[in-house]
Coordinates of N, CA and C and ligand atoms in Angstrom, one line a residue:
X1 N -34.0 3.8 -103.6 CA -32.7 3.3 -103.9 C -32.7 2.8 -105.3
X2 N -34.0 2.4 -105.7 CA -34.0 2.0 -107.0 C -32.9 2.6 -107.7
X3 N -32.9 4.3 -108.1 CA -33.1 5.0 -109.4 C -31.1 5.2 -109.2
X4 N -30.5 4.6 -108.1 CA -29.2 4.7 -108.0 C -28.3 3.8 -109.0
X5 N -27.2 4.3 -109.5 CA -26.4 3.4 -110.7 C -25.4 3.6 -110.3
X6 N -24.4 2.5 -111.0 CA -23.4 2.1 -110.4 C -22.4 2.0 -111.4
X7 N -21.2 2.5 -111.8 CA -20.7 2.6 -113.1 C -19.3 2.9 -112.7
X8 N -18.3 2.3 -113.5 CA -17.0 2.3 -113.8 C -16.8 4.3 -114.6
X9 N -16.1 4.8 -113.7 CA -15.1 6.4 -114.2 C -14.2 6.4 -114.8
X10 N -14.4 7.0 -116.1 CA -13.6 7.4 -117.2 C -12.9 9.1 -116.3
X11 N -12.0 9.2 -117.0 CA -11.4 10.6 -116.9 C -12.1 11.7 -117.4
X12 N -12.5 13.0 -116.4 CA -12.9 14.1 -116.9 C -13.0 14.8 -116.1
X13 N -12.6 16.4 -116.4 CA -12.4 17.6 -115.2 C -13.6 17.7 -114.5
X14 N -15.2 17.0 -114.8 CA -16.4 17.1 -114.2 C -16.3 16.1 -113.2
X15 N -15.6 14.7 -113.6 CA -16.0 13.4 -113.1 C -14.5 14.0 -111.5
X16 N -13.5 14.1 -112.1 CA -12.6 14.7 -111.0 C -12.8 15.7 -110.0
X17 N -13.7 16.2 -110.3 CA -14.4 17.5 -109.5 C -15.2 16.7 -108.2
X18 N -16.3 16.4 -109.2 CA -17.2 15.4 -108.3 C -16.7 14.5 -107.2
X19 N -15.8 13.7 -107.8 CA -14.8 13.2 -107.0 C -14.1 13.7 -105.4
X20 N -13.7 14.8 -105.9 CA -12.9 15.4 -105.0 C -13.5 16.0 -104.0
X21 N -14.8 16.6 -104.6 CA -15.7 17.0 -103.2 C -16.0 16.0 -102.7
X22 N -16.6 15.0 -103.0 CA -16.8 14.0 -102.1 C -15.7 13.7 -100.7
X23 N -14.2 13.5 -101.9 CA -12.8 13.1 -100.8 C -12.8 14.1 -99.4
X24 N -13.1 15.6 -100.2 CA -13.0 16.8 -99.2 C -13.8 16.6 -97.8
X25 N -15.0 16.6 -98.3 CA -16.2 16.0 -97.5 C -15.6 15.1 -96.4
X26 N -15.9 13.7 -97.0 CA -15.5 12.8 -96.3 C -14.2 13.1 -95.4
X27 N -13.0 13.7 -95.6 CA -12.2 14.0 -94.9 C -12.6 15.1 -93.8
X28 N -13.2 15.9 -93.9 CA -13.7 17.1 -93.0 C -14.6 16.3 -92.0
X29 N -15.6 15.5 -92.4 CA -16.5 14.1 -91.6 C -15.6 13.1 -90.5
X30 N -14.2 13.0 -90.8 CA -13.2 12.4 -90.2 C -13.1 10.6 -90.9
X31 N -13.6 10.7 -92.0 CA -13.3 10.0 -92.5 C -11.7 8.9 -93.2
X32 N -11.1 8.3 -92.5 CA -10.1 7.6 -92.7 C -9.5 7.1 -93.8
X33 N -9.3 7.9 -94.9 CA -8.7 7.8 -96.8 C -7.8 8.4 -96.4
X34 N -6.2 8.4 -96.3 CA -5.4 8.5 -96.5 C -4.8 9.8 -96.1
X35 N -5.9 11.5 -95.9 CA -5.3 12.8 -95.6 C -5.5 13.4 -94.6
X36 N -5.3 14.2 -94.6 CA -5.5 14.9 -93.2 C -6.9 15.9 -93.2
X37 N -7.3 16.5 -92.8 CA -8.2 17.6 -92.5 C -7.6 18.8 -92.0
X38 N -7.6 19.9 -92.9 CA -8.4 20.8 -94.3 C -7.6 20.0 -95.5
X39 N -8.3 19.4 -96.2 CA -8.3 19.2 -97.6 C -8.1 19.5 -98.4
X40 N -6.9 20.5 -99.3 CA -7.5 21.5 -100.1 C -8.2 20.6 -101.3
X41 N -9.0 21.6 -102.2 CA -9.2 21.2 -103.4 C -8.4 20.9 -104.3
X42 N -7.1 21.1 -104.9 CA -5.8 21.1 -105.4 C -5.3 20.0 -105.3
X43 N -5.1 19.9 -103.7 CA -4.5 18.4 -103.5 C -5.9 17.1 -103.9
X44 N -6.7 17.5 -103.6 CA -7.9 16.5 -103.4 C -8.1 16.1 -105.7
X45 N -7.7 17.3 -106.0 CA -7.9 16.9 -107.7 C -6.6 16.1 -108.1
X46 N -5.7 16.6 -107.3 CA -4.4 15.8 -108.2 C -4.2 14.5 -107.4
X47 N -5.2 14.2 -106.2 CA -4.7 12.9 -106.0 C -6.0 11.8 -107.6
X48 N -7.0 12.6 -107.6 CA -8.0 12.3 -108.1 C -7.5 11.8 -110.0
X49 N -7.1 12.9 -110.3 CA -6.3 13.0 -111.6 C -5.2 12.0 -111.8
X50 N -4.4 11.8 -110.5 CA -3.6 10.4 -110.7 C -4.3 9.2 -110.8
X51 N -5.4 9.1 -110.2 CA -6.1 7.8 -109.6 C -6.9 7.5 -111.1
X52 N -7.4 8.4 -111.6 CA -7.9 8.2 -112.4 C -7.6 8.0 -114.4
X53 N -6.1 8.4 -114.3 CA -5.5 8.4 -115.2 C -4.8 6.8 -114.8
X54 N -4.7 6.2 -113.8 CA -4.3 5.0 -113.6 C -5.3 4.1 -113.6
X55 N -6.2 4.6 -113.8 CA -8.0 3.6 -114.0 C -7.7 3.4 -115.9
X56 N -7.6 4.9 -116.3 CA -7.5 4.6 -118.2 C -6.5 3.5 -118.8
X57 N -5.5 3.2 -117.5 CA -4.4 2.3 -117.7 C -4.5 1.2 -117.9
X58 N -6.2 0.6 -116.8 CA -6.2 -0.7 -116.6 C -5.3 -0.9 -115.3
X59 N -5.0 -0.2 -114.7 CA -4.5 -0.3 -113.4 C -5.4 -0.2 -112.1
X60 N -6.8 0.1 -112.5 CA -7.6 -0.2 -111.4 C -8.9 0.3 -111.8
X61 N -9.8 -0.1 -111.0 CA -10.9 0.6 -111.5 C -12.0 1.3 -110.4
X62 N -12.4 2.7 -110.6 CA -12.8 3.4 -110.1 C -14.4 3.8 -110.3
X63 N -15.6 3.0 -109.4 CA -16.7 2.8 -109.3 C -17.5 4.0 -108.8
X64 N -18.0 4.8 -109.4 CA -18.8 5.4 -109.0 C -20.8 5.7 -108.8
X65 N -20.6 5.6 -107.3 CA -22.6 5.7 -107.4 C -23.3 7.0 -107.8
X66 N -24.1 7.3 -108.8 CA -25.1 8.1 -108.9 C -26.7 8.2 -108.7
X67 N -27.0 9.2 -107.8 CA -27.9 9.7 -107.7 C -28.5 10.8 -109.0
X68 N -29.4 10.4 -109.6 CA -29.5 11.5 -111.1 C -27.8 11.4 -111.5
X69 N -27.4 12.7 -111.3 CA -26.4 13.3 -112.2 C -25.4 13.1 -111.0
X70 N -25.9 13.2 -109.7 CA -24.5 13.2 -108.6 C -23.9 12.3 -107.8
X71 N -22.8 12.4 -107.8 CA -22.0 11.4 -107.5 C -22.4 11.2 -106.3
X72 N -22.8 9.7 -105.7 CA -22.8 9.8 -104.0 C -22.1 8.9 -103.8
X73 N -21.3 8.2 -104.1 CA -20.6 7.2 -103.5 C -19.0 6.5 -104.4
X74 N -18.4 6.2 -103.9 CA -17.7 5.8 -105.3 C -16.3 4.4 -104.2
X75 N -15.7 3.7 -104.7 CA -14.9 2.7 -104.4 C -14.2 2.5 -105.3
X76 N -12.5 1.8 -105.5 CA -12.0 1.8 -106.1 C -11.1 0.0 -106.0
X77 N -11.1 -0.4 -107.1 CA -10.8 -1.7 -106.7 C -9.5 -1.6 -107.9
X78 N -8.4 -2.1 -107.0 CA -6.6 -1.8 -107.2 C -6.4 -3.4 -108.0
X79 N -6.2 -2.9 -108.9 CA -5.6 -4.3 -110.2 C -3.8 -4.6 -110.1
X80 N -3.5 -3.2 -110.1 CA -1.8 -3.6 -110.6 C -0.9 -4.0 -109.2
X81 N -0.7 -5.4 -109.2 CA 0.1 -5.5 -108.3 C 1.2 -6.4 -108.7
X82 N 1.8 -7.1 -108.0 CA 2.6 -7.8 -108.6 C 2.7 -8.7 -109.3
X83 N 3.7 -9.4 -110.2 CA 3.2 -10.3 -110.7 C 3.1 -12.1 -109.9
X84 N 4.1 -12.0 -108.8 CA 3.2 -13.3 -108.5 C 2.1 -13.3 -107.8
X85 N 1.0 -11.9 -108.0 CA -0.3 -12.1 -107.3 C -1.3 -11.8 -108.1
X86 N -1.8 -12.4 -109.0 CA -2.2 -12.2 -110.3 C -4.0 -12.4 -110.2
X87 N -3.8 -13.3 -109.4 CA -5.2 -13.2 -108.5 C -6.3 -12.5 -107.7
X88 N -5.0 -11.4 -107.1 CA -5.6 -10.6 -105.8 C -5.6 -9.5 -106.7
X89 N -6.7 -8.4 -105.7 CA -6.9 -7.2 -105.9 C -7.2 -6.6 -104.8
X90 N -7.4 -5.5 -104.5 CA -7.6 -4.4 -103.6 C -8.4 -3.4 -103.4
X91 N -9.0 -3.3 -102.0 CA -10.0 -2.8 -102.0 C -9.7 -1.2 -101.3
X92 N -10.5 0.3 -101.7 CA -9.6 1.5 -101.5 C -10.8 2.3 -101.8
X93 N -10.5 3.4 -100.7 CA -11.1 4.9 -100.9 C -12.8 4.4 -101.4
X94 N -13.3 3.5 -100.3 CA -14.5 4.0 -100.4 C -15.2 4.9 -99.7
X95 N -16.1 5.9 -100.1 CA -16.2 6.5 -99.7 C -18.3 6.6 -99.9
X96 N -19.3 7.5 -99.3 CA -20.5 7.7 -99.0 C -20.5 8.9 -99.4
X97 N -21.6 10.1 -99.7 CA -21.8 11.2 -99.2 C -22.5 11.2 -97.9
X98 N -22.0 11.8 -97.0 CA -22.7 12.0 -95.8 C -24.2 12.3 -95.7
X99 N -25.0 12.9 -96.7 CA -26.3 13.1 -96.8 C -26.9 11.3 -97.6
X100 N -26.3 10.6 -97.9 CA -26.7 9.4 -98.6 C -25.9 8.2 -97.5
X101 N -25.6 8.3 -97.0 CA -25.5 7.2 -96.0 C -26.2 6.3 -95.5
X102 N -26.1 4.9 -94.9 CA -26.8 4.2 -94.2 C -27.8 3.9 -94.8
X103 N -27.7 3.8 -96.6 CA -28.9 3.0 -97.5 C -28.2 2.2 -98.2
X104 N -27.5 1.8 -97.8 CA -27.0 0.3 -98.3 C -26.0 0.6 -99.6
X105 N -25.5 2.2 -99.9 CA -25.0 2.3 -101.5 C -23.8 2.0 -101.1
X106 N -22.6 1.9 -100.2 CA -21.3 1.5 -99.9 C -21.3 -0.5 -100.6
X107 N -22.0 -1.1 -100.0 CA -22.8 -2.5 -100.2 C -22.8 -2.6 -101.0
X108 N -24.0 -2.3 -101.8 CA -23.7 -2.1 -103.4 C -22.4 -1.8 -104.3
X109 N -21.2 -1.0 -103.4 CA -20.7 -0.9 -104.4 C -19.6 -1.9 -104.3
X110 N -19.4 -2.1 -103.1 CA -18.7 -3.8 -102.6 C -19.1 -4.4 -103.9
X111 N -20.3 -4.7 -103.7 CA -20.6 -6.2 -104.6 C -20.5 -5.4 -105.7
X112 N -20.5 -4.9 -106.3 CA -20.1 -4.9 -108.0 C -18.5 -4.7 -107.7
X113 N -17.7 -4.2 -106.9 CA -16.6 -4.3 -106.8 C -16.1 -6.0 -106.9
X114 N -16.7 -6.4 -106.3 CA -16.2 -8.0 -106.5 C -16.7 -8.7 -107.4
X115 N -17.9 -8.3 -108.1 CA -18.3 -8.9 -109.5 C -17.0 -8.5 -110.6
X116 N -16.6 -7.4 -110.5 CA -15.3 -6.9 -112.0 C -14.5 -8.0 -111.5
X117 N -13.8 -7.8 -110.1 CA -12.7 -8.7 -109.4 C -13.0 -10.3 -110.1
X118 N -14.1 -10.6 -110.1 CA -14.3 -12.3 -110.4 C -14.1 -11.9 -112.1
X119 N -14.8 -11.1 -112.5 CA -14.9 -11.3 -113.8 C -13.3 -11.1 -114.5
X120 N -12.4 -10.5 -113.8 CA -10.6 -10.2 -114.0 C -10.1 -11.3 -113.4
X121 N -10.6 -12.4 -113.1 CA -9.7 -13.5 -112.8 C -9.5 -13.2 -110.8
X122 N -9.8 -12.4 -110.4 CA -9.5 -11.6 -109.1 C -9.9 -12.2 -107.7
X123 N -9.7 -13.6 -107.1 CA -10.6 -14.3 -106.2 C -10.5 -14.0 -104.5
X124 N -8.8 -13.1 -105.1 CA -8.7 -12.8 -103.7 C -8.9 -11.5 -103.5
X125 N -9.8 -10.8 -102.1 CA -9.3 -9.4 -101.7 C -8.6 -8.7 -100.6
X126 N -8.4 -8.0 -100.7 CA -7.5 -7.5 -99.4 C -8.2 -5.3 -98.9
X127 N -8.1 -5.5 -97.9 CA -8.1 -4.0 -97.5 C -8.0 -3.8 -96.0
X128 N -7.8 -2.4 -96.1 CA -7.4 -2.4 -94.8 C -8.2 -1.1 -94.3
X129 N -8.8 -0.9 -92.8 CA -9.9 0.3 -92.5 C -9.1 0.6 -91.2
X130 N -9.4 1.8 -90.6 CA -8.9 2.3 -89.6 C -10.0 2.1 -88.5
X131 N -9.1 1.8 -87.0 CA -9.8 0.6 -86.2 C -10.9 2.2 -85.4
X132 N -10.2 3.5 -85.6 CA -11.4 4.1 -84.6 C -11.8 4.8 -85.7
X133 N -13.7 5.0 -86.0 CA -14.2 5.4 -87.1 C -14.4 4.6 -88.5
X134 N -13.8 3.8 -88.7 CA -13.4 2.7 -89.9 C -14.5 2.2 -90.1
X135 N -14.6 1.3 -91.6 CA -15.6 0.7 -91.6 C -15.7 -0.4 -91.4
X136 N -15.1 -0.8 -90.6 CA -15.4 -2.5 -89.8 C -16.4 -3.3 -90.0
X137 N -17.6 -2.7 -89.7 CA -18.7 -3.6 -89.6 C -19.4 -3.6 -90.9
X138 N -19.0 -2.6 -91.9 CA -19.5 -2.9 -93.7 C -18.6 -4.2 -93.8
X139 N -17.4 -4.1 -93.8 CA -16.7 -5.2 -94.3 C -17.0 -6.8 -94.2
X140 N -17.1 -6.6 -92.9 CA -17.2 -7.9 -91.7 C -18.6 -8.5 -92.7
X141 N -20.1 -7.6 -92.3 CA -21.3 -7.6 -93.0 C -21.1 -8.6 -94.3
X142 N -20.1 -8.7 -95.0 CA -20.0 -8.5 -96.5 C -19.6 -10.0 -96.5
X143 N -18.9 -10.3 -95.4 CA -18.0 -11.2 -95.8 C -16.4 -11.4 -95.2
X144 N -15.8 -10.2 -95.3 CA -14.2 -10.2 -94.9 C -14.0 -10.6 -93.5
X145 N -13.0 -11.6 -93.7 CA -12.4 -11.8 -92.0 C -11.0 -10.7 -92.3
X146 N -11.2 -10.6 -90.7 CA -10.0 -9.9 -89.9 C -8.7 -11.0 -89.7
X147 N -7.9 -10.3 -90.1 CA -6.4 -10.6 -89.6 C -6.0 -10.3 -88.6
X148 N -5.7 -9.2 -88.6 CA -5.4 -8.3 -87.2 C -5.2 -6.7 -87.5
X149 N -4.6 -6.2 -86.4 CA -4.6 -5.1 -85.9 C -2.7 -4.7 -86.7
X150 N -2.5 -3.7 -87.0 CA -1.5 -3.1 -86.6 C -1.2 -1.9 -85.7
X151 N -1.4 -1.4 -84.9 CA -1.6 -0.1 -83.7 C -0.6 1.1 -84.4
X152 N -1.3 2.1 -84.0 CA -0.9 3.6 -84.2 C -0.4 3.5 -85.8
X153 N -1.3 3.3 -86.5 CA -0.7 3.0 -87.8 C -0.7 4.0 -88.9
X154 N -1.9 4.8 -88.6 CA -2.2 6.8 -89.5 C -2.6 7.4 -88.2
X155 N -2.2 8.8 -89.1 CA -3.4 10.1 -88.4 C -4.4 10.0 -88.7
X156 N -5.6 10.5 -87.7 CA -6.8 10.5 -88.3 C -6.8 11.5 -88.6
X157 N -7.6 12.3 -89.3 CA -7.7 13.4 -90.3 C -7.5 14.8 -89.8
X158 N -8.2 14.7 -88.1 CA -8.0 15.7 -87.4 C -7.1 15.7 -86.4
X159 N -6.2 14.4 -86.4 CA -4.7 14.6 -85.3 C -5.5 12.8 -84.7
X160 N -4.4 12.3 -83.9 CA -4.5 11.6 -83.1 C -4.1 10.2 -83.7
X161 N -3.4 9.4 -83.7 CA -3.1 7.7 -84.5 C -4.1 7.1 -83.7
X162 N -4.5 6.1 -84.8 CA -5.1 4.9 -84.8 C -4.7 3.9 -85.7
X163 N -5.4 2.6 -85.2 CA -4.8 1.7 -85.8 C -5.1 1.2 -87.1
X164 N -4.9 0.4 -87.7 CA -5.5 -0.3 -88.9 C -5.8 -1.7 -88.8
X165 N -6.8 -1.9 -89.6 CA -7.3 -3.4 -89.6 C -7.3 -4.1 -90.9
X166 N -6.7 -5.0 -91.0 CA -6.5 -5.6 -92.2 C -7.3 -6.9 -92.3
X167 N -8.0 -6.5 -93.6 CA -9.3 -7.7 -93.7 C -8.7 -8.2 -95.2
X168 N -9.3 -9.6 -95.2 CA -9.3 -10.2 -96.5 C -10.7 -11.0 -96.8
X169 N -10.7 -11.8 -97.8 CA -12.0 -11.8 -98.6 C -11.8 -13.1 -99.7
X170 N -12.1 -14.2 -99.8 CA -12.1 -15.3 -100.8 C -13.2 -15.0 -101.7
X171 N -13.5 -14.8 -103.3 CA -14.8 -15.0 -103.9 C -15.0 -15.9 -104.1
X172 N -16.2 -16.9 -103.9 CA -16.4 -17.7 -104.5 C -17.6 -17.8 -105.9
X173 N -16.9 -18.9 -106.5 CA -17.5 -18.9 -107.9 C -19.1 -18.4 -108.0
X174 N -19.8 -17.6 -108.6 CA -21.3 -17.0 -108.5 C -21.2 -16.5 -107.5
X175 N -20.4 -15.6 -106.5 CA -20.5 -14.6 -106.0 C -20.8 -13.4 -106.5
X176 N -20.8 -13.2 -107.6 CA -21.6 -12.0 -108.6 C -22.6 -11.9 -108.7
X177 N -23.2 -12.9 -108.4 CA -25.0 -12.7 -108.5 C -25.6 -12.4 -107.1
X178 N -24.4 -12.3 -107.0 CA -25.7 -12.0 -104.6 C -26.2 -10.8 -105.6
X179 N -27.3 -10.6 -104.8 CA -28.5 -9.9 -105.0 C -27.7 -8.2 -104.3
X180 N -27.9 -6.9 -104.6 CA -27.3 -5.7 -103.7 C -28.4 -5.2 -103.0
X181 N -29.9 -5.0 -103.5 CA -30.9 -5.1 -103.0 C -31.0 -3.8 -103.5
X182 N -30.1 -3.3 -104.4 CA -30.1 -1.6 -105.2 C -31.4 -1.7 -106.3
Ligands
COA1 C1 -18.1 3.6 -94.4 C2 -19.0 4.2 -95.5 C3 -18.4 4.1 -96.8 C4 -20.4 3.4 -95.4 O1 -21.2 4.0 -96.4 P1 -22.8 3.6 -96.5 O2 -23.2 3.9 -97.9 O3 -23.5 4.4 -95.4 O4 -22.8 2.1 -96.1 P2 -24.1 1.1 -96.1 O5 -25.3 1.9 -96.1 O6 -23.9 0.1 -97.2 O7 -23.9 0.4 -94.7 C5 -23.7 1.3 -93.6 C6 -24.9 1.1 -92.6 O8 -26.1 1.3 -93.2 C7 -26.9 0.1 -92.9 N1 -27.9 0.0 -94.0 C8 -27.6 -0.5 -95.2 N2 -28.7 -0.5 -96.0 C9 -29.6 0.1 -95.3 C10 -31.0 0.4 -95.5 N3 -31.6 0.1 -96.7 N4 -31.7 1.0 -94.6 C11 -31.1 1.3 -93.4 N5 -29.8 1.0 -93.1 C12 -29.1 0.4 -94.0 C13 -26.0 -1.0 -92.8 O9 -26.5 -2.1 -92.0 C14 -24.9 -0.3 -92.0 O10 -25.2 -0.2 -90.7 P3 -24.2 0.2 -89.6 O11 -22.9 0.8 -90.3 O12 -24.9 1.3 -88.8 O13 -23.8 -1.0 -88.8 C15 -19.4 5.7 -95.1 O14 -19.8 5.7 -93.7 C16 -18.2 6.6 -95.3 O15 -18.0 7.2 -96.3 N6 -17.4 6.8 -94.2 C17 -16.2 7.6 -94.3 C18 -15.1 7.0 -95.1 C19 -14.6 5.7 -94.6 O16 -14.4 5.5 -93.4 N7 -14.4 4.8 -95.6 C20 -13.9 3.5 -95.3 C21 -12.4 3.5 -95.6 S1 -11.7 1.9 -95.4

């Protein structure tokens, strides 16, 4: 786990690529981001190419884990919201490679996600996971309490509604230094 890094994405047709196979992936896995299953590539770059052209903005920032040269993991923590919540940010589209799972790199990328969050003034967080499949128990792990439930709230990727769970998150001051164990 050592030789794994953890770094803020700039814009590039390589960095958007990598990206998007991952999204593909994870969506074919039944992974709960937002599409459905088959994925095209097409759609999977242009949601990519927006997300990421709104990271050059300062409108959010897009974490990505590497293994050597390949992308295995990546999360995205949402800045632009309104202005009376100047505080909060948002937590989105994290995602694993299925071959890199279950070694703690999702975790890792939490906590540096909430190290930028404190270091941008950011104490509050917010996200929301889908209740069948979802990642419930990273969140919980981390820290976030549950709010509640909203029922039948998306498709899952291959047909059927489920619900959503809406978690939140206080940082507290030197919360940047928890250890990630990366
Ligand atoms: C949810 C997801 C991002 C988790 O990624 P991950 O990198 O495997 O997460 P972590 O390794 O940090 O934690 C996952 C599990 O590994 C365990 N783990 C963490 N470090 C570990 C280690 N060093 N050795 C063994 N197990 C470890 C954790 O305890 C946790 O256990 P559990 O989920 O079985 O209870 C990944 O499963 C995924 O991409 N899912 C599809 C997309 C999705 O649902 N995203 C969430 C949208 S809100």
């Amino acid at each position: 786990m050592s030789d794994i890094k953890i770094k803020a994405l700039n814009p590039s047709p390589e960095v958007c690529a990598m990206l998007s196979e991952l999204l593909i992936e994870t969506v074919a896995n039944g992974g709960s981001v937002s599409f459905m299953h088959p994925l095209s590539r097409e759609a999977a770059e242009a949601f990519w190419s927006n997300s990421l052209n709104a990271a050059a903005r300062g409108g959010r920032i897009i974490l990505g884990a590497f293994d050597g040269d390949e992308l295995i993991g990546t999360v995205t923590l949402l800045l632009d919201l309104p202005p009376n919540q100047p505080h909060r940010a948002e937590i989105a589209k994290m995602m694993t490679r299925v071959s890199h799972r279950h070694r703690g790199i999702a975790t890792a990328l939490l906590r540096e996600a909430e190290r930028l969050a404190i270091a941008r003034g950011r104490w509050l967080l917010v996200l929301d996971t889908a209740e069948d499949e979802g990642a419930a128990g990273l969140y919980e792990r981390v820290g976030f309490k549950l709010t509640g439930v909203i029922p039948d709230y998306a498709f899952k990727p291959r047909g059927g509604l489920t619900g959503t769970l809406i978690y939140w998150k206080r940082l507290e001051p030197g919360s940047d230094r928890i250890r990630t164990g990366l």
